Amino acid sequence: MRSKDRISYFYDGDVGSVYFGPNHPMKPHRLCMTHHLVLSYHLHNRMEIYRPHKAYPTELAQFHSEDYVEFLHRISPDTQLLFAGELARYNLGEDCPVFENLFEFCQIYAGGTIDAARRLNHQLCDIAINWAGGLHHAKKCGASGFCYINDLVLGILELLKYHARVLYIDIDVHHGDGVEEAFYFTDRVMTVSFHKFGDMFFPGTGDVKIISKVVETYQPGVIVLQCGADSLAGDRLGCFNLSIDGHAECVRFVKKFNLPLLVTGGGGYTKENVARCWTVETGVLLDSELPNEIPENEYIKYFGPEYSLKIPGGHMENLNSKSYLSTIKMQVLENLRCIQHAPSVQMQEVPPDFYIPDFDEDEQNPDERMDQHTQDKHIQRDDEYYEGDNDNDQNMDAL
């Protein structure tokens, strides 16, 4: 059993309060549901809980172009009609709409992944969890697939300051194209994505022997695992057939390598199943088997009528033949055979952790509204953290 200070969990209630718009499948509210389910199973008592910092524009520009970050910072629903050209250039529109507090939303989920990477870098934890992160489609100069800022790329860039090689594993039903594209020309990051491809179903769990071979060959110093839950059976957008147990088995398997591990969320559009899945996987990371009956919590009505944690896999026919899977496996193993074994890194000075500017609160304009995130630095939020024992008091001191 890992000690409590070896698993860090990042969450900010504001990240679940944004609204993409009517009929949009992305519902950040699923993050609030996940968090309250984690609380109802008392998993928070066995982790260090942190509210992430809001990533600064200069941090986001470590990967994204400065003009794109600046545009996200200033665009709003009230002004977007004035910037039709820029909206098209940065791919903002139907899939990636402009909504209230868009930039703050990006700052929070990106800040969580960056903070998680930094704690792993300084060996302050063995596993870091940010279910709000995992937005793997965003590109350097634009939004894509409901993703605006690619927190995974930013987190990996942090990890590369301390680790020679980073392995990125993606079990979202969609290809982790933004992360792959960002690191396409470096051998210091290997990306492995299991996803639907064309008209054929690719096995979302993957072949565990393949992943073992990747770790054996590449010898990463740290693993980033994107746990998109749209590969579950019954997802509104996904078309895979996984049970929660099958999805969680991927997490369990990767955890067994005992390497520093950064875990994020990702896709997932049947929100009650997303909450179930990521709660189960929080339990897996804590080596904890959770009772199937969901405890009373603020969102209990969403889990009826069964009020059970697990959902079965679907009843779709598996169209992947054994010969097809065998061919895929042989192709992957052949690719691994051809790559350089554990590529080395030239000795150089380790870049410092990114500078975060300080602000003098005495110089702030008292007539300006203080946002919720700033207020939270001064008070403990009763709706997020329960049981004010000494351990939790220490957790809040870290926020």
mmCIF file of C-alpha atoms in Angstrom:
data_model
loop_
_atom_site.group_PDB
_atom_site.id
_atom_site.type_symbol
_atom_site.label_atom_id
_atom_site.label_comp_id
_atom_site.label_asym_id
_atom_site.label_seq_id
_atom_site.Cartn_x
_atom_site.Cartn_y
_atom_site.Cartn_z
ATOM 1 C CA MET A 1 0.000 0.000 0.000
ATOM 2 C CA ARG A 2 1.417 3.370 -0.999
ATOM 3 C CA SER A 3 1.632 6.020 1.687
ATOM 4 C CA LYS A 4 -0.732 8.947 1.344
ATOM 5 C CA ASP A 5 1.926 11.419 0.298
ATOM 6 C CA ARG A 6 2.899 9.281 -2.703
ATOM 7 C CA ILE A 7 -0.272 9.969 -4.709
ATOM 8 C CA SER A 8 -1.201 13.547 -5.658
ATOM 9 C CA TYR A 9 -4.690 14.388 -6.918
ATOM 10 C CA PHE A 10 -5.530 17.699 -8.615
ATOM 11 C CA TYR A 11 -8.989 19.208 -8.783
ATOM 12 C CA ASP A 12 -10.630 22.626 -9.009
ATOM 13 C CA GLY A 13 -14.418 22.858 -8.824
ATOM 14 C CA ASP A 14 -14.457 25.758 -11.286
ATOM 15 C CA VAL A 15 -13.335 23.454 -14.112
ATOM 16 C CA GLY A 16 -16.683 21.639 -14.021
ATOM 17 C CA SER A 17 -18.843 24.740 -14.115
ATOM 18 C CA VAL A 18 -18.252 25.794 -17.729
ATOM 19 C CA TYR A 19 -20.807 25.064 -20.450
ATOM 20 C CA PHE A 20 -19.829 24.309 -24.041
ATOM 21 C CA GLY A 21 -23.339 25.069 -25.260
ATOM 22 C CA PRO A 22 -26.630 23.314 -26.045
ATOM 23 C CA ASN A 23 -26.311 19.892 -27.656
ATOM 24 C CA HIS A 24 -22.533 19.873 -27.368
ATOM 25 C CA PRO A 25 -21.376 16.427 -26.185
ATOM 26 C CA MET A 26 -18.548 17.718 -23.998
ATOM 27 C CA LYS A 27 -19.889 18.189 -20.469
ATOM 28 C CA PRO A 28 -17.216 19.372 -18.014
ATOM 29 C CA HIS A 29 -19.820 18.783 -15.313
ATOM 30 C CA ARG A 30 -18.658 15.152 -15.446
ATOM 31 C CA LEU A 31 -15.576 16.292 -13.512
ATOM 32 C CA CYS A 32 -17.701 17.453 -10.570
ATOM 33 C CA MET A 33 -19.531 14.129 -10.647
ATOM 34 C CA THR A 34 -16.248 12.231 -10.656
ATOM 35 C CA HIS A 35 -14.856 14.239 -7.769
ATOM 36 C CA HIS A 36 -17.915 13.809 -5.576
ATOM 37 C CA LEU A 37 -17.915 10.090 -6.262
ATOM 38 C CA VAL A 38 -14.245 9.945 -5.234
ATOM 39 C CA LEU A 39 -15.188 11.785 -2.050
ATOM 40 C CA SER A 40 -18.144 9.494 -1.333
ATOM 41 C CA TYR A 41 -15.793 6.488 -1.355
ATOM 42 C CA HIS A 42 -13.412 8.406 0.982
ATOM 43 C CA LEU A 43 -10.547 8.024 -1.460
ATOM 44 C CA HIS A 44 -9.483 11.605 -0.775
ATOM 45 C CA ASN A 45 -8.371 10.524 2.712
ATOM 46 C CA ARG A 46 -5.621 8.459 1.121
ATOM 47 C CA MET A 47 -4.238 11.056 -1.279
ATOM 48 C CA GLU A 48 -2.745 14.515 -1.148
ATOM 49 C CA ILE A 49 -5.357 16.843 -2.654
ATOM 50 C CA TYR A 50 -4.263 19.977 -4.502
ATOM 51 C CA ARG A 51 -6.030 22.741 -6.325
ATOM 52 C CA PRO A 52 -3.868 23.454 -9.380
ATOM 53 C CA HIS A 53 -2.534 26.854 -10.218
ATOM 54 C CA LYS A 54 -4.016 28.546 -13.256
ATOM 55 C CA ALA A 55 -1.371 28.225 -15.957
ATOM 56 C CA TYR A 56 -0.037 31.573 -17.135
ATOM 57 C CA PRO A 57 -0.156 32.531 -20.823
ATOM 58 C CA THR A 58 3.622 32.302 -20.956
ATOM 59 C CA GLU A 59 3.433 28.718 -19.700
ATOM 60 C CA LEU A 60 0.860 27.789 -22.345
ATOM 61 C CA ALA A 61 3.129 29.354 -24.973
ATOM 62 C CA GLN A 62 5.847 26.829 -24.143
ATOM 63 C CA PHE A 63 4.070 24.732 -26.783
ATOM 64 C CA HIS A 64 1.290 26.795 -28.336
ATOM 65 C CA SER A 65 1.949 29.824 -30.523
ATOM 66 C CA GLU A 66 1.805 33.131 -28.680
ATOM 67 C CA ASP A 67 -0.773 34.576 -31.066
ATOM 68 C CA TYR A 68 -3.118 31.625 -30.514
ATOM 69 C CA VAL A 69 -2.784 31.847 -26.714
ATOM 70 C CA GLU A 70 -3.370 35.600 -26.847
ATOM 71 C CA PHE A 71 -6.507 35.113 -28.963
ATOM 72 C CA LEU A 72 -7.922 32.533 -26.549
ATOM 73 C CA HIS A 73 -7.222 34.989 -23.750
ATOM 74 C CA ARG A 74 -9.224 37.850 -25.255
ATOM 75 C CA ILE A 75 -12.017 36.167 -27.213
ATOM 76 C CA SER A 76 -15.468 35.940 -25.601
ATOM 77 C CA PRO A 77 -18.995 35.011 -26.714
ATOM 78 C CA ASP A 78 -19.846 38.720 -26.860
ATOM 79 C CA THR A 79 -16.978 39.616 -29.214
ATOM 80 C CA GLN A 80 -16.557 36.530 -31.364
ATOM 81 C CA LEU A 81 -18.653 37.914 -34.243
ATOM 82 C CA LEU A 82 -15.980 40.572 -34.724
ATOM 83 C CA PHE A 83 -13.254 37.988 -35.360
ATOM 84 C CA ALA A 84 -14.593 35.646 -38.043
ATOM 85 C CA GLY A 85 -11.198 35.364 -39.715
ATOM 86 C CA GLU A 86 -9.346 34.499 -36.525
ATOM 87 C CA LEU A 87 -12.014 31.990 -35.501
ATOM 88 C CA ALA A 88 -11.500 30.136 -38.766
ATOM 89 C CA ARG A 89 -7.703 30.360 -38.521
ATOM 90 C CA TYR A 90 -7.654 28.860 -35.036
ATOM 91 C CA ASN A 91 -10.385 26.305 -35.771
ATOM 92 C CA LEU A 92 -12.873 27.691 -33.260
ATOM 93 C CA GLY A 93 -16.493 27.038 -34.101
ATOM 94 C CA GLU A 94 -18.964 24.183 -33.852
ATOM 95 C CA ASP A 95 -16.694 21.516 -32.353
ATOM 96 C CA CYS A 96 -14.620 24.003 -30.367
ATOM 97 C CA PRO A 97 -17.048 26.799 -29.460
ATOM 98 C CA VAL A 98 -16.274 30.029 -27.665
ATOM 99 C CA PHE A 99 -17.983 30.070 -24.256
ATOM 100 C CA GLU A 100 -17.846 32.016 -21.002
ATOM 101 C CA ASN A 101 -14.605 31.520 -19.040
ATOM 102 C CA LEU A 102 -13.025 29.524 -21.865
ATOM 103 C CA PHE A 103 -9.509 30.721 -21.135
ATOM 104 C CA GLU A 104 -9.783 30.152 -17.375
ATOM 105 C CA PHE A 105 -11.051 26.633 -18.108
ATOM 106 C CA CYS A 106 -7.909 26.008 -20.177
ATOM 107 C CA GLN A 107 -5.677 27.525 -17.505
ATOM 108 C CA ILE A 108 -7.073 25.258 -14.787
ATOM 109 C CA TYR A 109 -6.932 21.913 -16.591
ATOM 110 C CA ALA A 110 -3.512 22.699 -18.078
ATOM 111 C CA GLY A 111 -2.248 23.934 -14.725
ATOM 112 C CA GLY A 112 -3.250 20.629 -13.150
ATOM 113 C CA THR A 113 -1.185 18.572 -15.583
ATOM 114 C CA ILE A 114 1.799 20.924 -15.320
ATOM 115 C CA ASP A 115 1.656 20.807 -11.506
ATOM 116 C CA ALA A 116 1.350 17.015 -11.609
ATOM 117 C CA ALA A 117 4.473 16.771 -13.771
ATOM 118 C CA ARG A 118 6.433 19.037 -11.443
ATOM 119 C CA ARG A 119 5.579 16.978 -8.365
ATOM 120 C CA LEU A 120 6.713 13.836 -10.172
ATOM 121 C CA ASN A 121 9.908 15.586 -11.276
ATOM 122 C CA HIS A 122 10.803 16.465 -7.694
ATOM 123 C CA GLN A 123 9.893 12.980 -6.428
ATOM 124 C CA LEU A 124 7.147 14.406 -4.231
ATOM 125 C CA CYS A 125 4.817 11.639 -5.380
ATOM 126 C CA ASP A 126 4.856 8.395 -7.338
ATOM 127 C CA ILE A 127 1.520 8.919 -9.095
ATOM 128 C CA ALA A 128 -0.184 12.197 -10.011
ATOM 129 C CA ILE A 129 -3.827 12.352 -11.148
ATOM 130 C CA ASN A 130 -5.575 15.127 -13.091
ATOM 131 C CA TRP A 131 -8.908 13.879 -14.410
ATOM 132 C CA ALA A 132 -9.613 17.331 -15.879
ATOM 133 C CA GLY A 133 -6.647 16.965 -18.243
ATOM 134 C CA GLY A 134 -6.011 14.728 -21.224
ATOM 135 C CA LEU A 135 -7.147 17.052 -24.034
ATOM 136 C CA HIS A 136 -4.962 15.389 -26.597
ATOM 137 C CA HIS A 137 -6.175 16.839 -29.915
ATOM 138 C CA ALA A 138 -5.164 20.505 -29.521
ATOM 139 C CA LYS A 139 -2.471 21.630 -31.949
ATOM 140 C CA LYS A 140 0.298 24.202 -31.660
ATOM 141 C CA CYS A 141 -1.665 26.885 -33.512
ATOM 142 C CA GLY A 142 -5.278 25.882 -33.053
ATOM 143 C CA ALA A 143 -8.077 23.986 -31.357
ATOM 144 C CA SER A 144 -9.253 20.547 -32.423
ATOM 145 C CA GLY A 145 -11.755 17.931 -31.279
ATOM 146 C CA PHE A 146 -13.149 19.823 -28.244
ATOM 147 C CA CYS A 147 -9.556 20.569 -27.135
ATOM 148 C CA TYR A 148 -8.087 24.088 -26.929
ATOM 149 C CA ILE A 149 -4.829 23.744 -24.975
ATOM 150 C CA ASN A 150 -2.870 20.483 -25.094
ATOM 151 C CA ASP A 151 -2.104 19.986 -21.413
ATOM 152 C CA LEU A 152 -0.466 16.620 -22.138
ATOM 153 C CA VAL A 153 2.212 18.189 -24.327
ATOM 154 C CA LEU A 154 2.856 20.845 -21.678
ATOM 155 C CA GLY A 155 3.124 18.183 -18.970
ATOM 156 C CA ILE A 156 5.494 16.064 -21.061
ATOM 157 C CA LEU A 157 7.684 19.110 -21.734
ATOM 158 C CA GLU A 158 7.999 19.524 -17.960
ATOM 159 C CA LEU A 159 8.836 15.835 -17.485
ATOM 160 C CA LEU A 160 11.550 16.025 -20.151
ATOM 161 C CA LYS A 161 13.450 18.443 -17.921
ATOM 162 C CA TYR A 162 14.178 15.582 -15.519
ATOM 163 C CA HIS A 163 13.633 12.390 -17.529
ATOM 164 C CA ALA A 164 15.563 11.257 -20.586
ATOM 165 C CA ARG A 165 12.567 9.440 -22.105
ATOM 166 C CA VAL A 166 8.798 9.739 -21.612
ATOM 167 C CA LEU A 167 6.308 7.077 -22.676
ATOM 168 C CA TYR A 168 2.819 8.367 -23.545
ATOM 169 C CA ILE A 169 -0.032 5.809 -23.615
ATOM 170 C CA ASP A 170 -3.503 6.801 -24.843
ATOM 171 C CA ILE A 171 -6.606 4.583 -24.396
ATOM 172 C CA ASP A 172 -9.152 7.149 -25.586
ATOM 173 C CA VAL A 173 -11.349 5.916 -28.447
ATOM 174 C CA HIS A 174 -9.840 8.708 -30.562
ATOM 175 C CA HIS A 175 -6.240 8.874 -31.728
ATOM 176 C CA GLY A 176 -3.991 11.076 -29.589
ATOM 177 C CA ASP A 177 -2.914 12.986 -32.672
ATOM 178 C CA GLY A 178 -1.989 16.290 -31.035
ATOM 179 C CA VAL A 179 0.540 14.662 -28.709
ATOM 180 C CA GLU A 180 1.976 12.455 -31.446
ATOM 181 C CA GLU A 181 2.360 15.426 -33.781
ATOM 182 C CA ALA A 182 4.068 17.554 -31.116
ATOM 183 C CA PHE A 183 6.810 14.978 -30.514
ATOM 184 C CA TYR A 184 7.004 13.397 -33.949
ATOM 185 C CA PHE A 185 10.625 14.393 -34.542
ATOM 186 C CA THR A 186 12.147 13.492 -31.170
ATOM 187 C CA ASP A 187 13.145 10.096 -29.828
ATOM 188 C CA ARG A 188 12.739 11.302 -26.258
ATOM 189 C CA VAL A 189 8.967 10.752 -26.333
ATOM 190 C CA MET A 190 7.250 7.597 -27.538
ATOM 191 C CA THR A 191 3.493 7.775 -28.113
ATOM 192 C CA VAL A 192 1.345 4.632 -28.115
ATOM 193 C CA SER A 193 -2.331 5.168 -28.946
ATOM 194 C CA PHE A 194 -5.074 2.540 -28.964
ATOM 195 C CA HIS A 195 -8.075 3.860 -30.826
ATOM 196 C CA LYS A 196 -10.703 3.289 -33.479
ATOM 197 C CA PHE A 197 -9.152 3.390 -36.928
ATOM 198 C CA GLY A 198 -11.208 3.675 -40.104
ATOM 199 C CA ASP A 199 -14.038 1.176 -40.334
ATOM 200 C CA MET A 200 -12.238 -1.399 -38.213
ATOM 201 C CA PHE A 201 -12.400 -1.559 -34.442
ATOM 202 C CA PHE A 202 -8.979 -1.398 -32.841
ATOM 203 C CA PRO A 203 -8.878 -3.026 -29.345
ATOM 204 C CA GLY A 204 -9.119 -0.178 -26.858
ATOM 205 C CA THR A 205 -7.369 -2.174 -24.126
ATOM 206 C CA GLY A 206 -4.498 -3.025 -26.463
ATOM 207 C CA ASP A 207 -2.328 -6.108 -26.257
ATOM 208 C CA VAL A 208 -0.550 -6.004 -22.915
ATOM 209 C CA LYS A 209 2.397 -7.949 -24.379
ATOM 210 C CA ILE A 210 2.937 -5.117 -26.814
ATOM 211 C CA ILE A 211 3.046 -2.496 -24.046
ATOM 212 C CA SER A 212 5.484 -4.663 -22.076
ATOM 213 C CA LYS A 213 7.733 -4.811 -25.111
ATOM 214 C CA VAL A 214 7.544 -1.036 -25.511
ATOM 215 C CA VAL A 215 8.671 -0.473 -21.914
ATOM 216 C CA GLU A 216 11.385 -3.112 -22.225
ATOM 217 C CA THR A 217 12.748 -1.612 -25.443
ATOM 218 C CA TYR A 218 12.309 2.089 -24.809
ATOM 219 C CA GLN A 219 13.081 2.104 -21.044
ATOM 220 C CA PRO A 220 11.190 5.295 -20.169
ATOM 221 C CA GLY A 221 11.827 7.149 -16.945
ATOM 222 C CA VAL A 222 8.171 8.155 -16.555
ATOM 223 C CA ILE A 223 4.814 7.230 -18.097
ATOM 224 C CA VAL A 224 1.902 9.523 -19.009
ATOM 225 C CA LEU A 225 -1.393 7.638 -19.287
ATOM 226 C CA GLN A 226 -4.407 9.300 -20.948
ATOM 227 C CA CYS A 227 -7.573 7.495 -19.811
ATOM 228 C CA GLY A 228 -10.233 8.802 -22.170
ATOM 229 C CA ALA A 229 -13.495 7.095 -21.154
ATOM 230 C CA ASP A 230 -15.207 7.362 -24.530
ATOM 231 C CA SER A 231 -13.894 3.868 -25.260
ATOM 232 C CA LEU A 232 -16.486 2.496 -22.805
ATOM 233 C CA ALA A 233 -19.578 0.682 -24.042
ATOM 234 C CA GLY A 234 -22.562 3.014 -24.363
ATOM 235 C CA ASP A 235 -20.618 6.235 -24.860
ATOM 236 C CA ARG A 236 -22.537 8.949 -26.747
ATOM 237 C CA LEU A 237 -19.752 9.374 -29.298
ATOM 238 C CA GLY A 238 -17.479 6.368 -28.919
ATOM 239 C CA CYS A 239 -18.253 3.061 -30.578
ATOM 240 C CA PHE A 240 -16.157 0.658 -28.562
ATOM 241 C CA ASN A 241 -17.382 -2.061 -26.264
ATOM 242 C CA LEU A 242 -15.271 -1.890 -23.100
ATOM 243 C CA SER A 243 -16.558 -2.515 -19.609
ATOM 244 C CA ILE A 244 -15.244 -0.330 -16.794
ATOM 245 C CA ASP A 245 -13.281 -3.334 -15.518
ATOM 246 C CA GLY A 246 -11.662 -3.724 -18.944
ATOM 247 C CA HIS A 247 -10.762 -0.035 -19.106
ATOM 248 C CA ALA A 248 -9.418 -0.070 -15.550
ATOM 249 C CA GLU A 249 -7.298 -3.140 -16.316
ATOM 250 C CA CYS A 250 -5.187 -0.916 -18.582
ATOM 251 C CA VAL A 251 -4.482 1.368 -15.631
ATOM 252 C CA ARG A 252 -3.717 -1.584 -13.374
ATOM 253 C CA PHE A 253 -1.305 -3.043 -15.905
ATOM 254 C CA VAL A 254 0.610 0.195 -16.503
ATOM 255 C CA LYS A 255 0.831 0.829 -12.757
ATOM 256 C CA LYS A 256 2.634 -2.498 -12.293
ATOM 257 C CA PHE A 257 5.722 -1.145 -14.048
ATOM 258 C CA ASN A 258 6.342 0.926 -10.881
ATOM 259 C CA LEU A 259 7.520 3.926 -12.852
ATOM 260 C CA PRO A 260 6.502 7.516 -12.015
ATOM 261 C CA LEU A 261 3.025 7.843 -13.497
ATOM 262 C CA LEU A 262 0.970 10.865 -14.585
ATOM 263 C CA VAL A 263 -2.690 9.948 -15.154
ATOM 264 C CA THR A 264 -5.225 12.188 -16.916
ATOM 265 C CA GLY A 265 -8.766 12.026 -18.169
ATOM 266 C CA GLY A 266 -9.719 12.740 -21.751
ATOM 267 C CA GLY A 267 -12.833 11.998 -23.786
ATOM 268 C CA GLY A 268 -16.017 10.579 -22.343
ATOM 269 C CA TYR A 269 -19.523 11.706 -23.214
ATOM 270 C CA THR A 270 -21.899 9.592 -21.121
ATOM 271 C CA LYS A 271 -21.031 11.533 -18.003
ATOM 272 C CA GLU A 272 -22.316 9.143 -15.327
ATOM 273 C CA ASN A 273 -20.177 6.358 -16.830
ATOM 274 C CA VAL A 274 -17.168 8.675 -17.033
ATOM 275 C CA ALA A 275 -17.531 9.413 -13.318
ATOM 276 C CA ARG A 276 -17.843 5.706 -12.540
ATOM 277 C CA CYS A 277 -14.788 4.830 -14.639
ATOM 278 C CA TRP A 278 -12.406 7.442 -13.274
ATOM 279 C CA THR A 279 -13.503 6.719 -9.699
ATOM 280 C CA VAL A 280 -12.783 3.009 -10.177
ATOM 281 C CA GLU A 281 -9.410 3.887 -11.679
ATOM 282 C CA THR A 282 -8.608 6.206 -8.763
ATOM 283 C CA GLY A 283 -9.253 3.160 -6.591
ATOM 284 C CA VAL A 284 -6.970 1.035 -8.782
ATOM 285 C CA LEU A 285 -4.162 3.565 -8.371
ATOM 286 C CA LEU A 286 -4.730 3.386 -4.601
ATOM 287 C CA ASP A 287 -4.815 -0.445 -4.635
ATOM 288 C CA SER A 288 -8.373 -0.236 -3.369
ATOM 289 C CA GLU A 289 -11.330 -2.396 -4.449
ATOM 290 C CA LEU A 290 -14.484 -0.272 -4.218
ATOM 291 C CA PRO A 291 -17.938 -1.578 -3.200
ATOM 292 C CA ASN A 292 -20.281 -1.779 -6.177
ATOM 293 C CA GLU A 293 -23.096 0.047 -4.393
ATOM 294 C CA ILE A 294 -22.578 3.767 -4.866
ATOM 295 C CA PRO A 295 -22.638 5.712 -1.558
ATOM 296 C CA GLU A 296 -24.886 8.694 -1.067
ATOM 297 C CA ASN A 297 -23.491 11.807 -2.737
ATOM 298 C CA GLU A 298 -24.628 15.051 -4.322
ATOM 299 C CA TYR A 299 -25.070 13.420 -7.750
ATOM 300 C CA ILE A 300 -26.572 10.102 -6.659
ATOM 301 C CA LYS A 301 -29.658 10.564 -8.859
ATOM 302 C CA TYR A 302 -27.504 10.322 -12.000
ATOM 303 C CA PHE A 303 -26.520 6.738 -11.157
ATOM 304 C CA GLY A 304 -30.019 5.285 -10.853
ATOM 305 C CA PRO A 305 -31.885 3.071 -11.040
ATOM 306 C CA GLU A 306 -29.171 0.499 -10.197
ATOM 307 C CA TYR A 307 -26.893 2.886 -8.256
ATOM 308 C CA SER A 308 -24.011 0.544 -9.035
ATOM 309 C CA LEU A 309 -20.411 1.463 -9.781
ATOM 310 C CA LYS A 310 -19.683 -1.094 -12.473
ATOM 311 C CA ILE A 311 -21.310 -1.279 -15.887
ATOM 312 C CA PRO A 312 -21.110 -4.343 -18.134
ATOM 313 C CA GLY A 313 -19.495 -4.328 -21.542
ATOM 314 C CA GLY A 314 -21.758 -3.970 -24.529
ATOM 315 C CA HIS A 315 -23.108 -6.723 -26.727
ATOM 316 C CA MET A 316 -21.569 -5.609 -30.006
ATOM 317 C CA GLU A 317 -19.930 -8.239 -32.194
ATOM 318 C CA ASN A 318 -16.139 -8.103 -32.079
ATOM 319 C CA LEU A 319 -15.111 -7.528 -35.678
ATOM 320 C CA ASN A 320 -11.397 -7.900 -34.954
ATOM 321 C CA SER A 321 -10.325 -11.319 -36.189
ATOM 322 C CA LYS A 322 -7.471 -13.126 -34.474
ATOM 323 C CA SER A 323 -5.451 -12.951 -37.676
ATOM 324 C CA TYR A 324 -5.974 -9.175 -37.902
ATOM 325 C CA LEU A 325 -4.859 -8.669 -34.293
ATOM 326 C CA SER A 326 -1.880 -10.940 -34.837
ATOM 327 C CA THR A 327 -0.861 -8.891 -37.881
ATOM 328 C CA ILE A 328 -1.115 -5.653 -35.884
ATOM 329 C CA LYS A 329 0.997 -7.135 -33.110
ATOM 330 C CA MET A 330 3.677 -8.326 -35.527
ATOM 331 C CA GLN A 331 3.817 -4.903 -37.178
ATOM 332 C CA VAL A 332 4.269 -3.164 -33.826
ATOM 333 C CA LEU A 333 6.954 -5.577 -32.661
ATOM 334 C CA GLU A 334 8.798 -5.187 -35.948
ATOM 335 C CA ASN A 335 8.664 -1.400 -35.555
ATOM 336 C CA LEU A 336 10.089 -1.728 -32.046
ATOM 337 C CA ARG A 337 12.880 -3.950 -33.319
ATOM 338 C CA CYS A 338 13.924 -1.218 -35.741
ATOM 339 C CA ILE A 339 14.094 1.665 -33.264
ATOM 340 C CA GLN A 340 17.176 2.559 -31.272
ATOM 341 C CA HIS A 341 17.190 0.738 -27.939
ATOM 342 C CA ALA A 342 16.738 3.231 -25.080
ATOM 343 C CA PRO A 343 18.008 6.302 -26.973
ATOM 344 C CA SER A 344 20.381 8.413 -24.922
ATOM 345 C CA VAL A 345 20.344 12.142 -24.220
ATOM 346 C CA GLN A 346 23.334 14.453 -24.541
ATOM 347 C CA MET A 347 24.487 15.920 -21.230
ATOM 348 C CA GLN A 348 23.233 19.444 -20.696
ATOM 349 C CA GLU A 349 22.070 21.780 -17.951
ATOM 350 C CA VAL A 350 18.593 20.958 -16.664
ATOM 351 C CA PRO A 351 16.189 23.816 -17.467
ATOM 352 C CA PRO A 352 14.707 25.437 -14.365
ATOM 353 C CA ASP A 353 11.072 25.060 -13.410
ATOM 354 C CA PHE A 354 9.104 27.740 -15.169
ATOM 355 C CA TYR A 355 9.095 31.137 -13.466
ATOM 356 C CA ILE A 356 5.702 32.092 -12.063
ATOM 357 C CA PRO A 357 5.273 35.867 -11.587
ATOM 358 C CA ASP A 358 4.170 37.116 -8.191
ATOM 359 C CA PHE A 359 1.446 39.665 -7.697
ATOM 360 C CA ASP A 360 1.224 42.073 -4.788
ATOM 361 C CA GLU A 361 -2.322 41.781 -3.449
ATOM 362 C CA ASP A 362 -2.016 45.261 -1.878
ATOM 363 C CA GLU A 363 -1.689 46.711 -5.375
ATOM 364 C CA GLN A 364 -4.820 45.023 -6.712
ATOM 365 C CA ASN A 365 -7.751 47.304 -7.557
ATOM 366 C CA PRO A 366 -10.301 46.856 -4.717
ATOM 367 C CA ASP A 367 -13.140 47.760 -7.120
ATOM 368 C CA GLU A 368 -12.401 44.805 -9.392
ATOM 369 C CA ARG A 369 -14.290 41.577 -8.798
ATOM 370 C CA MET A 370 -12.147 38.899 -7.175
ATOM 371 C CA ASP A 371 -12.678 35.653 -9.053
ATOM 372 C CA GLN A 372 -13.575 32.440 -7.259
ATOM 373 C CA HIS A 373 -10.127 30.952 -7.724
ATOM 374 C CA THR A 374 -8.520 33.890 -5.906
ATOM 375 C CA GLN A 375 -11.113 33.786 -3.122
ATOM 376 C CA ASP A 376 -10.382 30.100 -2.639
ATOM 377 C CA LYS A 377 -6.812 30.910 -1.659
ATOM 378 C CA HIS A 378 -8.189 32.469 1.506
ATOM 379 C CA ILE A 379 -10.923 30.037 2.524
ATOM 380 C CA GLN A 380 -11.535 26.310 2.579
ATOM 381 C CA ARG A 381 -14.305 25.238 0.232
ATOM 382 C CA ASP A 382 -16.767 23.088 2.155
ATOM 383 C CA ASP A 383 -18.243 21.609 -1.013
ATOM 384 C CA GLU A 384 -14.988 19.980 -2.094
ATOM 385 C CA TYR A 385 -13.079 18.708 0.922
ATOM 386 C CA TYR A 386 -14.738 16.830 3.747
ATOM 387 C CA GLU A 387 -13.694 15.678 7.211
ATOM 388 C CA GLY A 388 -11.459 18.474 8.402
ATOM 389 C CA ASP A 389 -8.935 16.293 10.176
ATOM 390 C CA ASN A 390 -5.281 17.196 10.501
ATOM 391 C CA ASP A 391 -4.345 15.455 7.269
ATOM 392 C CA ASN A 392 -6.900 17.361 5.259
ATOM 393 C CA ASP A 393 -5.895 20.603 6.934
ATOM 394 C CA GLN A 394 -2.391 19.928 5.681
ATOM 395 C CA ASN A 395 -3.774 19.229 2.237
ATOM 396 C CA MET A 396 -5.480 22.603 2.157
ATOM 397 C CA ASP A 397 -2.277 24.305 3.245
ATOM 398 C CA ALA A 398 -0.753 22.993 0.062
ATOM 399 C CA LEU A 399 -3.391 24.674 -2.097
#
